[in-house]
């Protein structure tokens, strides 16, 4: 399948607007990409400055099987997180997310994840899902379970820069 550059759709939930990220989002996104508490279990290392966040935003690629979103809180139009869902080579769709620290524990991750999953199901029918999180990240594991996935075993992942390695929990639908 040929991957083509395209924009992710815009999806509205009760509290969130999921929309494509742009370079104009750099300052707001740096609020979580530059926060060590948020980056702790992420595949990226903590962004040292907003230019690193701009570089990340420039690198985002969407296609007909890869959707990336900014998560905007509808009541105040504040960008509070980002995430995406993509088709893997093994036929599973994998999703992920991250949010500003002050937005943790409010159900936003579950709401955004379910919206991304629903979008892919509407577009592609009955799909298989996969998600992975650091084994220590029990909050993320709980979100994944609330999205209907079940623990299937342990794995491991490394950060993009190779500085962090995590034992992970793998979930599938």
Short mmCIF file of C-alpha atoms in Angstrom, two decimals:
data_model
loop_
_atom_site.label_atom_id
_atom_site.label_comp_id
_atom_site.label_asym_id
_atom_site.label_seq_id
_atom_site.Cartn_x
_atom_site.Cartn_y
_atom_site.Cartn_z
CA UNK A 1 0.00 0.00 0.00
CA UNK A 2 1.39 3.38 -0.94
CA UNK A 3 1.47 5.89 1.87
CA UNK A 4 0.44 9.36 0.90
CA UNK A 5 0.75 12.60 2.80
CA UNK A 6 -2.60 13.78 4.07
CA UNK A 7 -4.24 15.46 7.02
CA UNK A 8 -5.76 13.53 9.88
CA UNK A 9 -9.50 14.13 10.20
CA UNK A 10 -11.06 16.27 12.91
CA UNK A 11 -13.05 14.31 15.51
CA UNK A 12 -15.31 15.79 18.18
CA UNK A 13 -16.04 14.09 21.52
CA UNK A 14 -17.96 15.35 24.54
CA UNK A 15 -14.96 17.26 25.90
CA UNK A 16 -12.27 17.12 23.21
CA UNK A 17 -11.55 18.10 19.65
CA UNK A 18 -9.03 15.79 17.98
CA UNK A 19 -7.40 17.69 15.13
CA UNK A 20 -4.17 17.73 13.11
CA UNK A 21 -1.17 19.29 14.84
CA UNK A 22 0.59 22.27 13.23
CA UNK A 23 3.79 24.23 13.86
CA UNK A 24 1.62 26.85 15.57
CA UNK A 25 1.12 24.27 18.36
CA UNK A 26 4.81 24.24 19.37
CA UNK A 27 4.53 26.43 22.50
CA UNK A 28 1.46 24.59 23.81
CA UNK A 29 2.91 21.15 23.01
CA UNK A 30 6.16 22.03 24.78
CA UNK A 31 4.10 22.20 28.00
CA UNK A 32 4.05 18.37 27.98
CA UNK A 33 6.97 17.41 25.74
CA UNK A 34 9.26 19.49 27.97
CA UNK A 35 7.87 18.02 31.20
CA UNK A 36 9.99 15.17 32.63
CA UNK A 37 6.94 13.73 34.42
CA UNK A 38 5.12 13.31 31.10
CA UNK A 39 8.15 12.10 29.12
CA UNK A 40 9.12 9.57 31.79
CA UNK A 41 7.63 6.54 29.99
CA UNK A 42 7.44 8.00 26.49
CA UNK A 43 9.42 6.87 23.46
CA UNK A 44 10.84 10.39 23.20
CA UNK A 45 13.19 12.02 25.69
CA UNK A 46 12.16 15.25 27.40
CA UNK A 47 12.35 18.13 24.95
CA UNK A 48 14.98 20.61 26.11
CA UNK A 49 13.46 23.59 24.29
CA UNK A 50 10.55 24.57 22.08
CA UNK A 51 12.69 24.19 18.93
CA UNK A 52 12.93 20.45 19.65
CA UNK A 53 9.13 20.40 19.80
CA UNK A 54 8.98 22.26 16.47
CA UNK A 55 11.30 19.63 14.94
CA UNK A 56 8.97 16.90 16.19
CA UNK A 57 5.92 18.70 14.76
CA UNK A 58 7.68 19.02 11.39
CA UNK A 59 8.37 15.26 11.42
CA UNK A 60 4.75 14.16 11.88
CA UNK A 61 3.54 12.08 8.96
CA UNK A 62 -0.05 11.07 8.38
CA UNK A 63 -1.35 8.69 5.74
CA UNK A 64 -4.40 6.64 4.95
CA UNK A 65 -3.31 4.21 7.71
CA UNK A 66 -1.63 6.57 10.19
CA UNK A 67 -3.50 9.33 12.01
CA UNK A 68 -1.88 11.84 14.37
CA UNK A 69 -3.90 14.28 16.49
CA UNK A 70 -3.64 17.18 18.84
CA UNK A 71 -6.16 16.93 21.68
CA UNK A 72 -7.90 20.25 22.34
CA UNK A 73 -10.12 20.77 25.37
CA UNK A 74 -13.39 22.12 23.98
CA UNK A 75 -14.38 24.25 26.97
CA UNK A 76 -11.32 26.53 26.64
CA UNK A 77 -9.70 25.61 23.26
CA UNK A 78 -6.48 24.62 25.05
CA UNK A 79 -4.22 22.03 23.39
CA UNK A 80 -3.63 19.53 26.22
CA UNK A 81 -2.11 16.49 24.54
CA UNK A 82 -1.43 14.48 21.42
CA UNK A 83 -1.60 10.95 20.13
CA UNK A 84 -2.31 8.75 17.21
CA UNK A 85 -3.33 5.43 15.79
CA UNK A 86 -1.59 3.52 13.00
CA UNK A 87 -1.72 0.24 11.14
CA UNK A 88 1.25 -2.03 11.90
CA UNK A 89 2.76 -4.52 9.46
CA UNK A 90 1.21 -7.44 11.40
CA UNK A 91 -2.32 -6.12 10.78
CA UNK A 92 -2.89 -4.67 14.25
CA UNK A 93 -3.81 -1.03 14.79
CA UNK A 94 -1.69 0.53 17.56
CA UNK A 95 -2.68 3.64 19.45
CA UNK A 96 -0.94 5.94 21.92
CA UNK A 97 -1.33 9.28 23.65
CA UNK A 98 0.25 11.74 26.05
CA UNK A 99 -1.18 14.66 28.00
CA UNK A 100 -0.11 17.62 30.05
CA UNK A 101 0.55 16.57 33.63
CA UNK A 102 -2.26 18.76 35.01
CA UNK A 103 -4.72 16.84 32.79
CA UNK A 104 -3.87 13.38 34.11
CA UNK A 105 -6.56 11.38 35.88
CA UNK A 106 -9.46 13.21 34.23
CA UNK A 107 -10.44 10.60 31.65
CA UNK A 108 -9.09 12.51 28.65
CA UNK A 109 -6.78 9.67 27.55
CA UNK A 110 -9.63 7.17 27.49
CA UNK A 111 -11.94 9.61 25.70
CA UNK A 112 -9.34 10.45 23.03
CA UNK A 113 -8.28 6.81 22.56
CA UNK A 114 -11.84 5.59 22.14
CA UNK A 115 -12.49 8.35 19.59
CA UNK A 116 -9.42 7.35 17.55
CA UNK A 117 -10.42 3.68 17.71
CA UNK A 118 -14.00 4.48 16.69
CA UNK A 119 -12.73 6.52 13.72
CA UNK A 120 -10.62 3.60 12.46
CA UNK A 121 -13.48 1.13 12.98
CA UNK A 122 -15.85 3.35 11.00
CA UNK A 123 -13.28 3.62 8.22
CA UNK A 124 -11.91 0.04 8.15
CA UNK A 125 -14.53 -2.19 9.81
CA UNK A 126 -13.63 -4.90 12.29
CA UNK A 127 -10.02 -4.22 13.29
CA UNK A 128 -7.49 -5.78 15.65
CA UNK A 129 -6.01 -3.43 18.25
CA UNK A 130 -2.68 -3.39 20.04
CA UNK A 131 -1.20 -1.04 22.63
CA UNK A 132 1.93 -1.08 24.74
CA UNK A 133 2.97 0.85 27.82
CA UNK A 134 5.80 0.78 30.31
CA UNK A 135 5.12 -1.98 32.83
CA UNK A 136 5.35 0.55 35.67
CA UNK A 137 2.85 2.90 34.02
CA UNK A 138 -0.29 1.53 35.67
CA UNK A 139 -2.40 4.57 34.77
CA UNK A 140 -1.77 4.02 31.06
CA UNK A 141 -2.42 0.30 31.45
CA UNK A 142 -5.81 1.15 32.97
CA UNK A 143 -6.68 3.41 29.99
CA UNK A 144 -5.79 0.63 27.56
CA UNK A 145 -7.97 -1.84 29.46
CA UNK A 146 -10.88 0.65 29.47
CA UNK A 147 -10.56 0.69 25.68
CA UNK A 148 -11.30 -3.06 25.66
CA UNK A 149 -7.82 -4.52 25.26
CA UNK A 150 -6.46 -7.40 27.34
CA UNK A 151 -2.96 -8.03 28.67
CA UNK A 152 -1.15 -10.60 26.53
CA UNK A 153 2.42 -10.49 27.79
CA UNK A 154 5.56 -8.51 28.44
CA UNK A 155 7.89 -6.89 25.95
CA UNK A 156 10.44 -4.13 25.79
CA UNK A 157 10.84 -0.83 23.97
CA UNK A 158 13.55 1.81 23.69
CA UNK A 159 13.34 5.55 23.31
CA UNK A 160 14.14 7.00 19.89
CA UNK A 161 17.51 8.22 21.13
CA UNK A 162 18.32 4.84 22.74
CA UNK A 163 18.85 6.40 26.19
CA UNK A 164 15.86 4.72 27.84
CA UNK A 165 14.76 1.08 27.79
CA UNK A 166 11.46 -0.04 29.28
CA UNK A 167 9.98 -3.38 30.19
CA UNK A 168 6.50 -3.12 28.73
CA UNK A 169 3.04 -4.57 29.04
CA UNK A 170 1.45 -5.54 25.72
CA UNK A 171 -2.32 -5.48 25.19
CA UNK A 172 -4.44 -6.75 22.31
CA UNK A 173 -8.12 -6.84 21.45
#
